[in-house]
Amino acid sequence: MAGQAARRGGAMRPPSGGSGVRAAAARSPAASFLLAAAAAASLVGGFYFWLVVSSFRLPDSGAAGCRPDGEGSWAVGMFYGSSPLALRPIELEGRSNGNSSAWPVANPVLTCATATEAGYPSNFVADPFLYVEGDTLYLFFETKTTTSMQGDIGVARSFDQGATWEFLGIALDEAWHLSYPFVFKYENEIYMMPEGNKKKELRLYRATKFPLEWTLEKVLVNKPLIDASLVQFEGYWWLFASDFTRYGVEKNAELEIWYSNSPLGPWTEHKQNPIYKSDKSLGARNGGRLFVFEGSLYRPGQDCSGTYGWRVKLYKVEKLSKEEYKEIPVNLGIEEPKKGRNAWNGMRYHHMDAQQLASGGWIAVMDGDRVSSGDSTRRSLIGYIAFLLASALVIFVGFMKGAISCYISPSLWVPLTRRTELSRIFCVHRFNQKVRRYSISISKYISATKTKLSEKSWSNMLFFCVVALFGILNICIAVHFLCGGNGAEEAYTYQGLHSQFTMVTMTYEARLWNLKVFIEHYSRCESVKEIVVVWNKGNAPSSDAFDSTVPVRIRVEEINSLNNRFRVDPLIKTRAVFELDDDIMMTCTDLEKGFRVWREHPERMVGFYPRMIDGNPMQYRNERYARGKNGYNLILTGAAFMDSEFAFKTYWSEKAREGRDYVHKNFNCEDLLLNFLYANASSTRTVEYVHPAWAIDTSKLSSVAISRNTQKHYDIRTNCLAKFSSIYGPLPQKWEFGMREDHWDK
């Protein structure tokens, strides 16, 4: 019977109902695997987000401005110097603002938040130009508004040489994009020549009520000129600009010159036009106002190699006439940023306006960006591709898993047909025979593959492990690029200003390996100005031994004492000091949060390790006890911000002598002593807690840490509490967790 069925082109069928059972069984493993894989992917993605992505400062999805933008996240910084060729950022000038606890003020001084908080939502500010009027500075710049997603011209004012800025409003708003607001004075009138190349003409505006009201004066040139700058030099007015619509030129690589007897025109083209036309790295596109220094003319230009606006290049003009033009590159004189995305201008800076003040000194504004052009688009694309690859891998492995368990009936390959005269005429039978032969071959191959995949061999395990690792890698990439913002650990402003702090850590030669990792990591944090290493014992290393983006100063102590960490140090140039044990690793974003909280209340110690001290007699306990009590009244100074002037002077005051002697004798409890001194000096709150995303304490892994024996360490500190309370009085009552509106203290 079986042979007859086969000869008729049919196939033996499984018992009735068997195929349905097998199909259900085949679907079950694949479906179960897909569900398990999805759950595993969620766990992996969540863990990676907590460990890495949570350290990035993420954009506020509900914010009116400062949203991710394909053009970048430009901001503006201030620079000063005795020469335009030797400018230094504002943080090196020691300019301070006590109202915002900015000791010192740091760049950037103007950001998208400045405009947004003033009621003009913006994604970035760029192309800054100064107008100096006595002791008052006006700053005109492009601000990309979130309502129209195009550039308008904003204006801000400063009364303190650029340390703080008041956003005044929008000076110029047209139906097309505006940028590069070149502002100048001519015959007692103030003019602005912004770029508006979409209009295909270079327009000149005159102030009718400076600085917010302007009227169109005239069209200077009927060409879509970009980044046009004017300068008066050797009897003529010169116009430097770019026209990327000119035939045969490369974008961001063209420069042309025009000249006139007046900035109002008429203008005549230079005979050598275009001066440049094919190399974006030559700085052809203008990068700000031309200036004269010691009789020579200088032109800033943009190096657009790699990405738009990568760097400002400075050129000294050697020949400028109606027939000739020659310039040579010179050193800009500004130190390159070293912190990458963690610096406000770490990835690119493309514009500078330097002007001489009546005092003879020079002042300059520059814009900068921590991301490259198109970064947000690129990150989204990479993230979605990685997500699709991870999804495809899960589906592939699920298919393989289902294929191993799946039974395919031979009847599914070839339909049953009877040999009839009609089938012979139409060759149906012969076609079925060929399909059947191929089907049997494929079925055998599938069966062999299933058998091989079903074997629990090392090769199969390795194959699936590689696939799993590749899938995990793609999940992490997707989470990193889709959920990680711009990938930077940015500083927080307080009352519109940035500032900086000094890190102080204490160590000795047995922990040098730890110190190197410590400095390499924390020197990349945006607000860190300097790292001071208090060297307590052994041969001190050279500062050059560390991979650091900020200055590292080794302060060698004469005696090995824990009191040294709070020693008065006149070389520290910031009020804020972050004391951190060299065996604690945490994210830069957490440090920036702690610094932001400290600037709100500089009279407090702000830290990351809370303790609740109570009982009679008092007993030292861990953070778990404080959590159980839902409060704390002490902050460990192993990771804490403080006012160096108050904290260090108080610690080394005469009233603290007995406590210092006890610390030196027991080689412990210097942080407890400082808490008692703070509490004794104030009747208000003296400590505040910030919850870190994560922190790794490597002291328990070290054989040289004083806290490696936890119980002995706690017993010593309990004795310290009794001693200090008898000298300085009790600690204050507890403050509860979760009192801040931003929930940073939960």
XYZ file of C-alpha atoms in Angstrom:
746
model
C 0.000 0.000 0.000
C 2.788 2.323 0.868
C 4.526 1.613 -2.422
C 1.339 2.180 -4.360
C 0.781 5.493 -2.635
C 4.277 6.553 -3.459
C 3.945 5.585 -7.094
C 0.780 7.651 -7.396
C 2.738 10.738 -6.392
C 1.254 10.823 -2.917
C 2.928 10.552 0.455
C 2.439 8.695 3.692
C 0.633 10.982 6.142
C 1.027 11.029 9.906
C -1.856 9.883 12.053
C -4.782 12.262 12.190
C -4.177 15.160 14.551
C -0.426 14.494 14.814
C 0.645 17.401 12.620
C -1.329 19.886 14.732
C 0.298 18.652 17.930
C 3.743 18.800 16.395
C 3.115 22.269 14.953
C 2.041 23.539 18.343
C 5.111 21.946 19.891
C 7.243 23.549 17.213
C 5.809 26.981 17.864
C 6.207 26.776 21.609
C 10.050 26.676 21.938
C 10.556 29.535 19.469
C 7.910 31.684 21.117
C 9.318 30.932 24.553
C 12.806 31.773 23.357
C 11.697 35.082 21.860
C 9.999 36.050 25.119
C 13.059 35.051 27.129
C 15.339 36.925 24.735
C 13.196 40.052 24.978
C 13.318 39.879 28.777
C 17.097 39.361 28.718
C 17.523 42.283 26.317
C 15.517 44.509 28.666
C 17.706 43.475 31.603
C 20.931 44.037 29.665
C 19.728 47.402 28.341
C 18.600 48.501 31.797
C 21.887 47.485 33.402
C 23.918 49.269 30.745
C 21.734 52.372 31.114
C 22.301 52.396 34.879
C 26.043 51.767 34.637
C 26.995 54.012 31.712
C 24.191 56.063 30.184
C 22.897 57.364 33.502
C 26.203 59.205 33.884
C 25.359 61.416 30.899
C 23.340 64.564 31.350
C 20.167 63.825 29.425
C 18.065 66.522 27.746
C 14.817 67.471 29.416
C 12.106 66.230 27.057
C 9.682 68.819 28.431
C 12.066 71.774 28.144
C 11.115 74.675 25.911
C 14.673 75.072 24.614
C 18.141 73.488 24.602
C 16.878 70.467 22.692
C 19.129 68.146 20.654
C 19.794 69.849 17.316
C 21.538 68.587 14.206
C 23.435 71.876 13.917
C 24.975 71.444 17.365
C 24.793 72.852 20.882
C 26.846 76.025 20.464
C 27.598 78.322 23.411
C 29.696 81.465 23.933
C 32.778 82.022 26.090
C 34.826 85.050 27.192
C 38.586 85.509 26.785
C 41.004 88.218 27.948
C 44.610 89.181 27.335
C 47.176 91.881 26.811
C 47.273 90.829 23.159
C 44.769 89.257 20.742
C 47.434 86.601 20.135
C 47.608 85.571 23.813
C 44.041 85.245 25.073
C 43.030 83.300 28.184
C 39.574 82.010 29.186
C 37.670 83.819 31.905
C 38.232 81.070 34.490
C 41.972 81.826 34.454
C 41.329 85.502 35.147
C 39.847 84.904 38.609
C 36.638 86.847 37.963
C 33.965 85.957 40.498
C 30.271 86.414 41.163
C 29.188 85.904 44.748
C 25.474 85.949 43.980
C 25.811 82.660 42.091
C 28.671 81.224 44.184
C 30.850 81.367 41.085
C 34.390 81.543 42.476
C 35.596 81.788 39.735
C 33.217 82.373 36.815
C 33.921 79.822 34.065
C 33.056 79.470 30.395
C 30.634 79.300 28.732
C 29.055 82.549 29.924
C 26.152 82.503 27.441
C 24.183 79.396 26.450
C 20.828 78.365 25.035
C 19.583 78.353 28.632
C 20.309 82.096 28.896
C 17.854 82.855 26.104
C 15.362 80.147 27.099
C 15.117 81.270 30.724
C 14.533 84.840 29.511
C 11.470 83.676 27.587
C 13.056 83.162 24.163
C 13.430 79.368 23.761
C 16.626 78.529 21.902
C 18.553 75.410 20.936
C 21.924 77.135 20.708
C 23.704 80.496 20.503
C 26.586 81.126 18.073
C 28.426 83.690 15.900
C 28.952 86.265 18.702
C 29.915 89.881 17.932
C 30.769 92.494 20.550
C 29.798 96.151 20.591
C 31.686 98.103 23.255
C 30.121 101.271 24.659
C 32.239 102.589 27.520
C 32.147 100.060 30.358
C 29.106 98.305 28.898
C 29.393 95.350 26.556
C 26.665 94.363 24.106
C 26.746 90.944 22.532
C 24.905 90.153 19.297
C 24.618 86.512 18.235
C 22.612 83.959 16.322
C 20.003 82.189 18.422
C 18.160 79.253 16.895
C 14.583 79.624 18.092
C 12.555 76.488 18.743
C 9.340 77.990 17.356
C 10.541 78.618 13.799
C 13.707 76.441 13.910
C 15.636 79.208 12.185
C 18.244 81.714 13.292
C 17.295 85.090 14.736
C 19.637 87.757 16.084
C 19.630 87.980 19.863
C 21.321 90.574 22.052
C 22.645 90.510 25.627
C 24.290 93.106 27.866
C 27.056 92.970 30.477
C 28.176 95.556 33.042
C 31.092 93.500 34.459
C 33.352 92.935 31.451
C 31.510 89.839 30.312
C 31.332 87.790 33.520
C 27.523 87.938 33.604
C 25.054 88.657 30.826
C 21.466 89.858 30.724
C 19.510 88.634 27.709
C 17.648 91.674 26.349
C 15.635 90.078 23.556
C 15.554 89.510 19.803
C 17.193 92.380 17.930
C 16.332 91.187 14.420
C 13.834 88.628 13.135
C 13.132 88.075 9.453
C 11.158 85.470 7.534
C 14.445 83.776 6.616
C 17.419 82.455 8.555
C 19.776 85.045 10.057
C 23.234 84.608 11.548
C 26.676 86.236 11.788
C 25.456 89.682 13.023
C 28.475 91.858 12.167
C 27.920 95.064 14.186
C 29.952 98.248 13.691
C 29.799 102.020 14.045
C 30.210 104.485 11.169
C 29.688 108.251 11.269
C 27.875 108.073 14.628
C 25.412 105.459 13.375
C 25.369 101.812 14.485
C 24.941 99.256 11.715
C 24.428 95.524 11.545
C 25.287 93.337 8.555
C 23.858 89.860 9.274
C 24.093 86.872 6.996
C 20.797 86.075 5.279
C 21.926 84.233 2.162
C 18.509 82.605 1.681
C 17.383 86.061 0.554
C 20.248 86.024 -2.022
C 21.484 89.446 -1.010
C 23.731 91.060 1.590
C 21.663 93.519 3.630
C 22.711 96.373 5.904
C 20.528 97.433 8.864
C 20.737 100.620 10.932
C 19.810 100.923 14.609
C 16.856 103.229 15.218
C 16.722 102.443 18.939
C 19.834 100.572 19.950
C 20.112 97.688 20.647
C 16.652 96.200 19.933
C 15.182 98.194 17.035
C 16.650 98.167 13.506
C 15.580 99.209 10.026
C 16.811 98.129 6.615
C 19.303 100.708 5.349
C 20.185 99.236 1.961
C 21.249 96.137 0.047
C 25.039 96.166 -0.250
C 25.576 93.310 -2.716
C 23.029 91.342 -4.732
C 24.692 87.999 -4.078
C 24.079 85.320 -1.408
C 27.246 86.199 0.488
C 27.986 84.197 3.644
C 29.745 85.332 6.855
C 30.605 88.803 5.533
C 33.059 90.918 7.550
C 34.128 94.537 7.063
C 37.397 96.205 7.971
C 38.884 99.642 7.285
C 42.531 99.324 6.348
C 44.988 101.542 4.501
C 42.440 103.990 3.103
C 39.753 101.547 1.935
C 36.897 99.536 3.341
C 37.326 95.839 2.600
C 34.554 93.255 2.512
C 35.553 89.612 3.057
C 32.844 87.002 2.398
C 32.052 83.660 0.731
C 29.756 82.772 -2.152
C 29.185 79.029 -2.379
C 26.939 79.404 -5.441
C 29.935 80.447 -7.538
C 30.660 77.824 -10.207
C 33.447 75.357 -9.443
C 33.926 76.135 -5.761
C 33.648 73.778 -2.809
C 31.339 74.560 0.102
C 33.136 76.221 3.040
C 36.251 76.547 0.852
C 35.605 79.828 -0.997
C 36.732 83.331 -0.070
C 36.320 86.538 -2.039
C 37.141 90.194 -1.372
C 35.382 93.430 -2.302
C 36.505 97.028 -1.712
C 34.948 100.486 -1.446
C 35.568 103.990 -0.143
C 32.646 103.607 2.277
C 30.986 100.696 4.115
C 27.764 101.815 2.441
C 29.217 101.029 -1.012
C 29.294 100.825 -3.946
C 31.467 97.693 -3.845
C 33.956 96.440 -6.434
C 35.232 92.877 -6.707
C 38.886 92.093 -6.123
C 40.787 90.994 -9.226
C 41.966 87.726 -7.627
C 38.462 86.519 -6.720
C 37.946 83.857 -5.614
C 40.934 83.957 -3.283
C 40.271 80.347 -2.231
C 37.904 77.838 -3.776
C 38.803 74.208 -3.125
C 40.270 73.374 0.308
C 38.030 73.540 3.389
C 41.010 73.286 5.752
C 42.529 76.595 4.621
C 40.165 78.756 6.656
C 38.544 80.322 3.606
C 35.205 80.909 5.303
C 35.379 83.821 7.743
C 35.496 83.005 11.431
C 34.771 86.429 12.898
C 35.850 90.071 12.834
C 39.143 91.074 11.223
C 41.352 93.177 13.508
C 44.492 95.303 13.391
C 47.277 94.629 15.879
C 50.623 96.438 15.881
C 49.920 97.760 12.400
C 49.160 94.374 10.846
C 45.796 93.059 9.701
C 44.606 89.647 10.935
C 41.759 87.528 9.622
C 40.139 84.654 11.545
C 38.908 81.845 9.291
C 37.168 78.516 9.766
C 38.967 75.221 9.297
C 36.073 73.007 8.166
C 38.063 69.832 7.585
C 36.351 66.811 9.117
C 33.287 68.721 10.281
C 31.804 72.183 9.806
C 33.420 74.803 12.027
C 36.075 72.494 13.450
C 38.578 75.205 14.425
C 39.349 78.913 14.106
C 42.496 79.593 12.172
C 44.207 82.968 12.312
C 45.892 84.562 9.293
C 48.188 87.555 9.101
C 47.580 89.582 5.940
C 50.889 90.377 4.238
C 49.524 92.015 1.076
C 46.175 93.683 0.490
C 45.562 95.901 -2.533
C 43.069 96.094 -5.389
C 45.230 93.669 -7.375
C 46.913 91.451 -4.770
C 46.132 89.508 -1.638
C 48.388 87.307 0.454
C 48.017 85.932 3.973
C 49.967 83.485 6.123
C 48.764 81.375 9.068
C 49.851 82.382 12.572
C 49.316 80.846 15.998
C 45.909 81.690 17.465
C 47.387 81.638 20.965
C 44.473 79.849 22.648
C 45.045 76.572 24.467
C 43.286 73.631 22.866
C 40.467 72.061 24.939
C 41.429 68.620 26.270
C 38.244 67.237 27.788
C 36.453 66.267 24.576
C 32.660 66.277 24.861
C 32.933 67.200 28.530
C 34.262 70.622 27.511
C 31.883 73.255 26.164
C 34.165 73.775 23.135
C 35.759 70.344 23.161
C 34.770 69.264 19.654
C 34.868 72.524 17.710
C 35.019 76.325 17.869
C 34.533 78.379 14.727
C 34.114 82.076 15.523
C 36.052 84.823 17.339
C 35.573 88.557 17.797
C 38.552 90.247 19.481
C 38.507 93.958 20.311
C 40.784 96.325 22.173
C 39.378 98.135 25.185
C 40.075 101.746 26.156
C 42.364 100.405 28.907
C 44.622 98.883 26.266
C 43.747 95.289 27.112
C 41.992 92.932 24.731
C 38.703 91.143 25.133
C 37.258 88.450 22.900
C 34.201 86.267 22.543
C 34.306 82.815 20.990
C 31.689 80.196 20.356
C 32.223 76.497 20.916
C 30.436 73.178 20.702
C 30.834 69.871 22.490
C 29.463 67.871 19.524
C 30.228 67.783 15.821
C 27.859 68.849 13.057
C 24.978 66.409 12.572
C 25.799 64.584 15.804
C 22.205 64.085 16.987
C 21.156 62.692 13.608
C 24.174 60.404 13.460
C 23.603 59.098 16.987
C 19.957 58.342 16.229
C 20.895 56.511 13.023
C 23.537 54.378 14.751
C 21.147 53.609 17.604
C 18.304 52.492 15.353
C 20.632 50.352 13.203
C 21.989 48.651 16.321
C 18.443 48.070 17.583
C 17.407 46.518 14.261
C 20.480 44.279 14.241
C 19.746 43.118 17.779
C 16.129 42.439 16.828
C 17.221 40.530 13.726
C 19.549 38.377 15.809
C 16.797 37.541 18.273
C 14.470 36.578 15.407
C 17.239 34.525 13.750
C 18.052 32.565 16.909
C 14.349 32.111 17.601
C 13.890 30.747 14.078
C 16.812 28.359 14.551
C 15.431 27.231 17.875
C 12.026 26.637 16.331
C 13.528 24.869 13.318
C 15.294 22.368 15.583
C 12.007 21.374 17.216
C 9.803 21.661 14.147
C 8.452 18.621 12.241
C 7.588 19.231 8.594
C 5.363 16.666 6.962
C 6.540 15.509 3.516
C 3.015 16.122 2.260
C 3.631 19.834 2.665
C 6.351 19.754 0.041
C 4.345 18.180 -2.799
C 0.580 18.204 -3.225
C -1.099 14.861 -3.843
C -2.011 14.260 -7.491
C -3.200 11.183 -9.326
C -1.652 10.007 -12.541
C -4.269 10.633 -15.145
C -4.200 11.132 -18.878
C -4.752 14.826 -18.306
C -1.767 15.078 -15.964
C 0.444 13.376 -18.546
C -0.604 15.806 -21.224
C 0.220 18.827 -19.049
C 3.369 17.258 -17.573
C 2.030 17.789 -14.049
C 3.191 14.441 -12.842
C 6.760 14.875 -14.097
C 6.930 18.337 -12.511
C 5.758 16.921 -9.173
C 8.403 14.221 -9.362
C 11.164 16.817 -9.805
C 9.835 18.970 -6.984
C 9.604 15.905 -4.801
C 13.202 14.904 -5.462
C 14.435 18.402 -4.638
C 12.173 18.514 -1.578
C 13.577 15.260 -0.266
C 17.132 16.590 -0.703
C 16.283 19.792 1.113
C 14.498 17.839 3.821
C 17.545 15.655 4.330
C 19.774 18.741 4.556
C 17.427 20.371 7.067
C 17.279 17.166 9.098
C 21.066 16.927 9.121
C 21.359 20.558 10.149
C 18.792 20.104 12.918
C 20.655 17.045 14.154
C 23.929 18.928 14.163
C 22.451 21.959 15.913
C 20.763 19.706 18.460
C 24.122 18.266 19.492
C 25.475 19.794 22.701
C 28.937 20.289 21.252
C 31.462 23.022 22.056
C 31.204 24.386 18.526
C 27.434 24.827 18.826
C 27.765 26.419 22.247
C 30.459 28.736 20.934
C 28.283 29.686 17.952
C 25.315 30.645 20.096
C 27.567 32.433 22.617
C 29.064 34.563 19.824
C 25.573 35.356 18.530
C 24.439 36.244 22.063
C 27.467 38.494 22.655
C 26.916 40.225 19.335
C 23.284 40.778 20.269
C 24.219 42.176 23.700
C 26.750 44.484 22.064
C 24.102 45.850 19.719
C 21.656 46.334 22.593
C 24.254 48.356 24.493
C 25.050 50.413 21.402
C 21.346 51.099 20.831
C 20.805 52.165 24.452
C 23.971 54.288 24.395
C 23.088 56.237 21.269
C 19.300 56.454 21.637
C 19.113 57.145 25.369
C 22.469 58.770 26.115
C 21.792 62.344 25.022
C 24.902 63.788 23.385
C 27.218 61.471 25.316
C 28.641 64.265 27.497
C 28.835 64.650 31.266
C 27.967 68.335 31.290
C 28.317 70.873 34.071
C 25.240 72.482 35.621
C 24.756 76.217 35.835
C 23.537 78.102 38.870
C 21.807 81.427 38.227
C 23.060 81.239 34.657
C 26.764 80.863 35.464
C 29.316 78.083 35.312
C 32.142 77.774 37.803
C 34.994 75.432 38.762
C 36.311 73.572 41.794
C 39.575 72.032 42.983
C 39.820 68.327 43.780
C 41.912 67.348 46.797
C 42.895 63.762 47.529
C 45.322 62.282 50.036
C 47.487 59.264 49.334
C 50.984 57.762 49.520
C 53.289 55.606 47.417
C 51.597 52.256 48.146
C 48.482 53.533 46.334
C 50.135 55.117 43.292
C 48.439 52.722 40.859
C 45.056 53.784 42.245
C 45.960 57.442 41.984
C 46.789 57.199 38.285
C 43.342 55.792 37.469
C 41.751 58.374 39.762
C 43.413 61.350 38.051
C 42.855 60.092 34.525
C 39.124 59.760 35.199
C 38.349 62.873 37.245
C 40.507 65.288 35.259
C 38.002 64.850 32.406
C 35.122 66.238 34.502
C 34.115 69.634 33.109
C 34.207 71.740 36.282
C 37.485 70.371 37.669
C 40.105 73.145 37.563
C 43.004 71.457 39.335
C 43.807 68.258 41.232
C 45.864 68.596 44.405
C 47.460 65.401 45.709
C 48.330 65.512 49.396
C 51.335 63.180 49.530
C 51.610 61.786 53.047
C 54.389 59.215 52.857
C 57.081 57.879 50.541
C 58.729 59.164 47.397
C 56.421 61.566 45.603
C 55.889 61.112 41.843
C 56.277 63.858 39.278
C 53.160 65.654 38.054
C 54.092 64.488 34.562
C 53.536 60.867 35.607
C 49.765 61.245 35.256
C 47.434 61.302 32.261
C 45.557 64.471 33.169
C 43.753 67.214 31.277
C 44.118 69.658 34.190
C 47.127 70.719 36.272
C 48.150 68.170 38.928
C 49.996 69.523 41.966
C 51.753 67.175 44.393
C 51.827 68.672 47.892
C 54.396 66.722 49.903
C 53.757 66.699 53.662
C 56.430 66.476 56.341
C 54.532 64.076 58.614
C 52.020 61.330 57.861
C 48.784 62.647 59.333
C 45.127 62.622 58.286
C 44.938 66.274 59.355
C 46.916 67.166 56.232
C 43.906 66.782 53.959
C 42.332 69.939 55.414
C 45.514 72.011 55.597
C 45.161 75.658 54.526
C 46.563 75.924 51.006
C 46.981 79.466 49.606
C 47.755 78.041 46.152
C 44.176 76.780 45.726
C 42.444 79.282 43.401
C 38.824 78.196 43.881
C 36.534 78.584 46.862
C 34.938 75.220 46.218
C 37.027 72.173 47.099
C 35.933 68.604 46.523
C 37.603 66.274 49.011
C 37.610 62.758 47.611
C 39.296 59.579 48.786
C 41.506 58.106 46.109
C 39.707 54.748 46.335
C 36.255 56.068 45.333
C 35.145 56.092 41.698
C 31.956 57.825 40.611
C 30.623 59.575 37.515
C 31.482 63.113 36.496
C 27.762 63.893 36.267
C 27.352 63.061 39.958
C 30.223 65.401 40.789
C 28.571 68.134 38.732
C 25.298 67.584 40.589
C 27.051 67.833 43.941
C 28.824 71.023 42.853
C 25.528 72.517 41.721
C 23.929 71.765 45.108
C 26.919 73.211 46.969
C 26.683 76.448 44.980
C 23.106 76.833 46.229
C 24.378 76.639 49.837
C 28.147 77.194 49.987
C 27.981 77.364 53.790
C 27.195 73.623 53.885
C 29.166 70.467 53.279
C 27.582 68.627 50.375
C 28.494 64.989 49.926
C 27.580 61.520 48.762
C 27.940 59.359 51.909
C 25.334 60.173 54.605
C 25.366 58.897 58.173
C 22.870 59.095 61.024
C 24.544 59.562 64.397
C 22.285 59.049 67.402
C 21.855 56.878 70.488
C 23.134 57.196 74.022
C 26.006 56.647 73.882
C 26.361 57.640 70.237
C 27.338 54.880 67.858
C 28.828 55.025 64.376
C 26.773 53.080 61.815
C 26.622 52.664 58.039
C 24.325 54.245 55.464
C 21.803 51.409 55.789
C 21.030 52.615 59.305
C 20.482 56.175 58.054
C 18.108 54.864 55.387
C 16.183 52.964 58.040
C 15.863 56.152 60.061
C 14.988 58.118 56.883
C 17.453 60.835 57.730
C 21.043 61.892 58.292
C 22.998 64.480 60.247
C 26.548 63.841 59.079
C 28.325 63.703 55.707
C 31.582 61.829 55.244
C 34.267 64.043 53.760
C 35.673 61.163 51.733
C 33.476 62.583 48.963
C 32.242 66.063 49.854
C 32.230 69.667 48.622
C 33.130 72.457 51.026
C 34.205 76.080 51.172
C 37.985 75.828 51.382
C 38.346 79.191 53.104
C 35.907 78.367 55.898
C 36.519 74.624 56.262
C 40.321 74.653 56.268
C 40.699 77.708 58.489
C 38.156 76.320 60.957
C 39.850 72.915 61.039
C 43.223 74.516 61.788
C 41.881 77.017 64.295
C 42.973 76.970 67.917
C 39.616 75.611 69.101
C 40.118 72.544 66.910
C 43.591 71.723 68.302
C 42.436 69.060 70.790
C 40.367 67.347 68.113
C 43.274 67.400 65.627
C 45.575 65.822 68.214
C 43.055 63.029 68.744
C 42.784 62.455 64.968
C 46.566 62.290 64.601
C 46.904 59.860 67.509
C 44.231 57.437 66.210
C 44.885 58.006 62.477
C 41.121 58.216 61.917
C 38.039 60.448 62.244
C 39.230 63.664 60.550
C 35.905 63.806 58.673
C 33.903 63.409 61.883
C 35.851 66.248 63.467
C 35.058 68.592 60.561
C 31.346 67.775 60.886
C 31.424 68.667 64.591
C 33.272 71.918 63.813
C 30.673 72.861 61.186
C 27.811 72.102 63.604
C 29.498 74.067 66.385
C 29.960 77.133 64.157
C 26.357 77.411 62.909
C 22.811 77.168 64.179
C 21.458 76.373 60.708
C 21.759 73.320 58.500
C 25.363 72.369 57.827
C 25.261 69.231 55.641
C 23.382 68.094 52.529
C 23.296 64.774 50.709
C 23.319 64.004 46.966
C 22.546 60.478 45.790
C 25.078 59.191 43.216
C 23.999 57.064 40.265
C 26.685 54.637 41.378
C 29.924 54.759 43.337
C 32.627 52.133 43.667
C 34.621 52.000 46.898
C 37.778 49.994 46.272
C 39.047 50.332 49.859
C 37.635 46.916 50.744
C 39.790 45.418 47.978
C 42.959 47.078 49.232
C 45.323 45.681 51.837
C 46.482 49.165 52.844
C 43.150 50.922 53.476
C 42.480 51.947 57.078
C 38.821 50.840 56.736
C 39.486 47.335 55.397
C 38.543 45.863 58.824
C 35.039 47.277 59.028
C 34.198 46.412 62.636
C 37.481 47.702 64.034
C 37.095 50.851 61.943
C 33.567 51.417 63.275
C 34.674 50.882 66.893
C 37.372 53.538 66.574
C 34.903 55.989 65.056
C 32.386 55.349 67.819
C 35.068 56.374 70.335
C 35.742 59.483 68.232
C 32.077 60.468 68.431
C 32.176 60.332 72.219
C 35.362 62.380 72.344
C 34.251 65.083 69.894
C 30.772 65.464 71.386
C 32.331 66.055 74.791
C 34.490 68.845 73.337
C 32.244 70.479 70.724
C 28.723 69.495 71.705
C 26.191 67.264 69.904
C 25.472 66.982 66.230
C 22.191 68.492 64.942
C 18.942 66.606 64.479
C 18.385 64.663 61.290
C 17.398 65.939 57.869
C 15.190 63.612 55.842
C 16.011 62.124 52.465
C 14.023 63.231 49.414
C 13.433 66.848 50.408
C 14.753 68.380 47.170
C 12.391 69.073 44.281
C 14.867 67.560 41.796
C 15.019 64.347 43.894
C 18.814 64.314 43.842
C 18.834 63.430 47.565
C 16.694 60.291 47.510
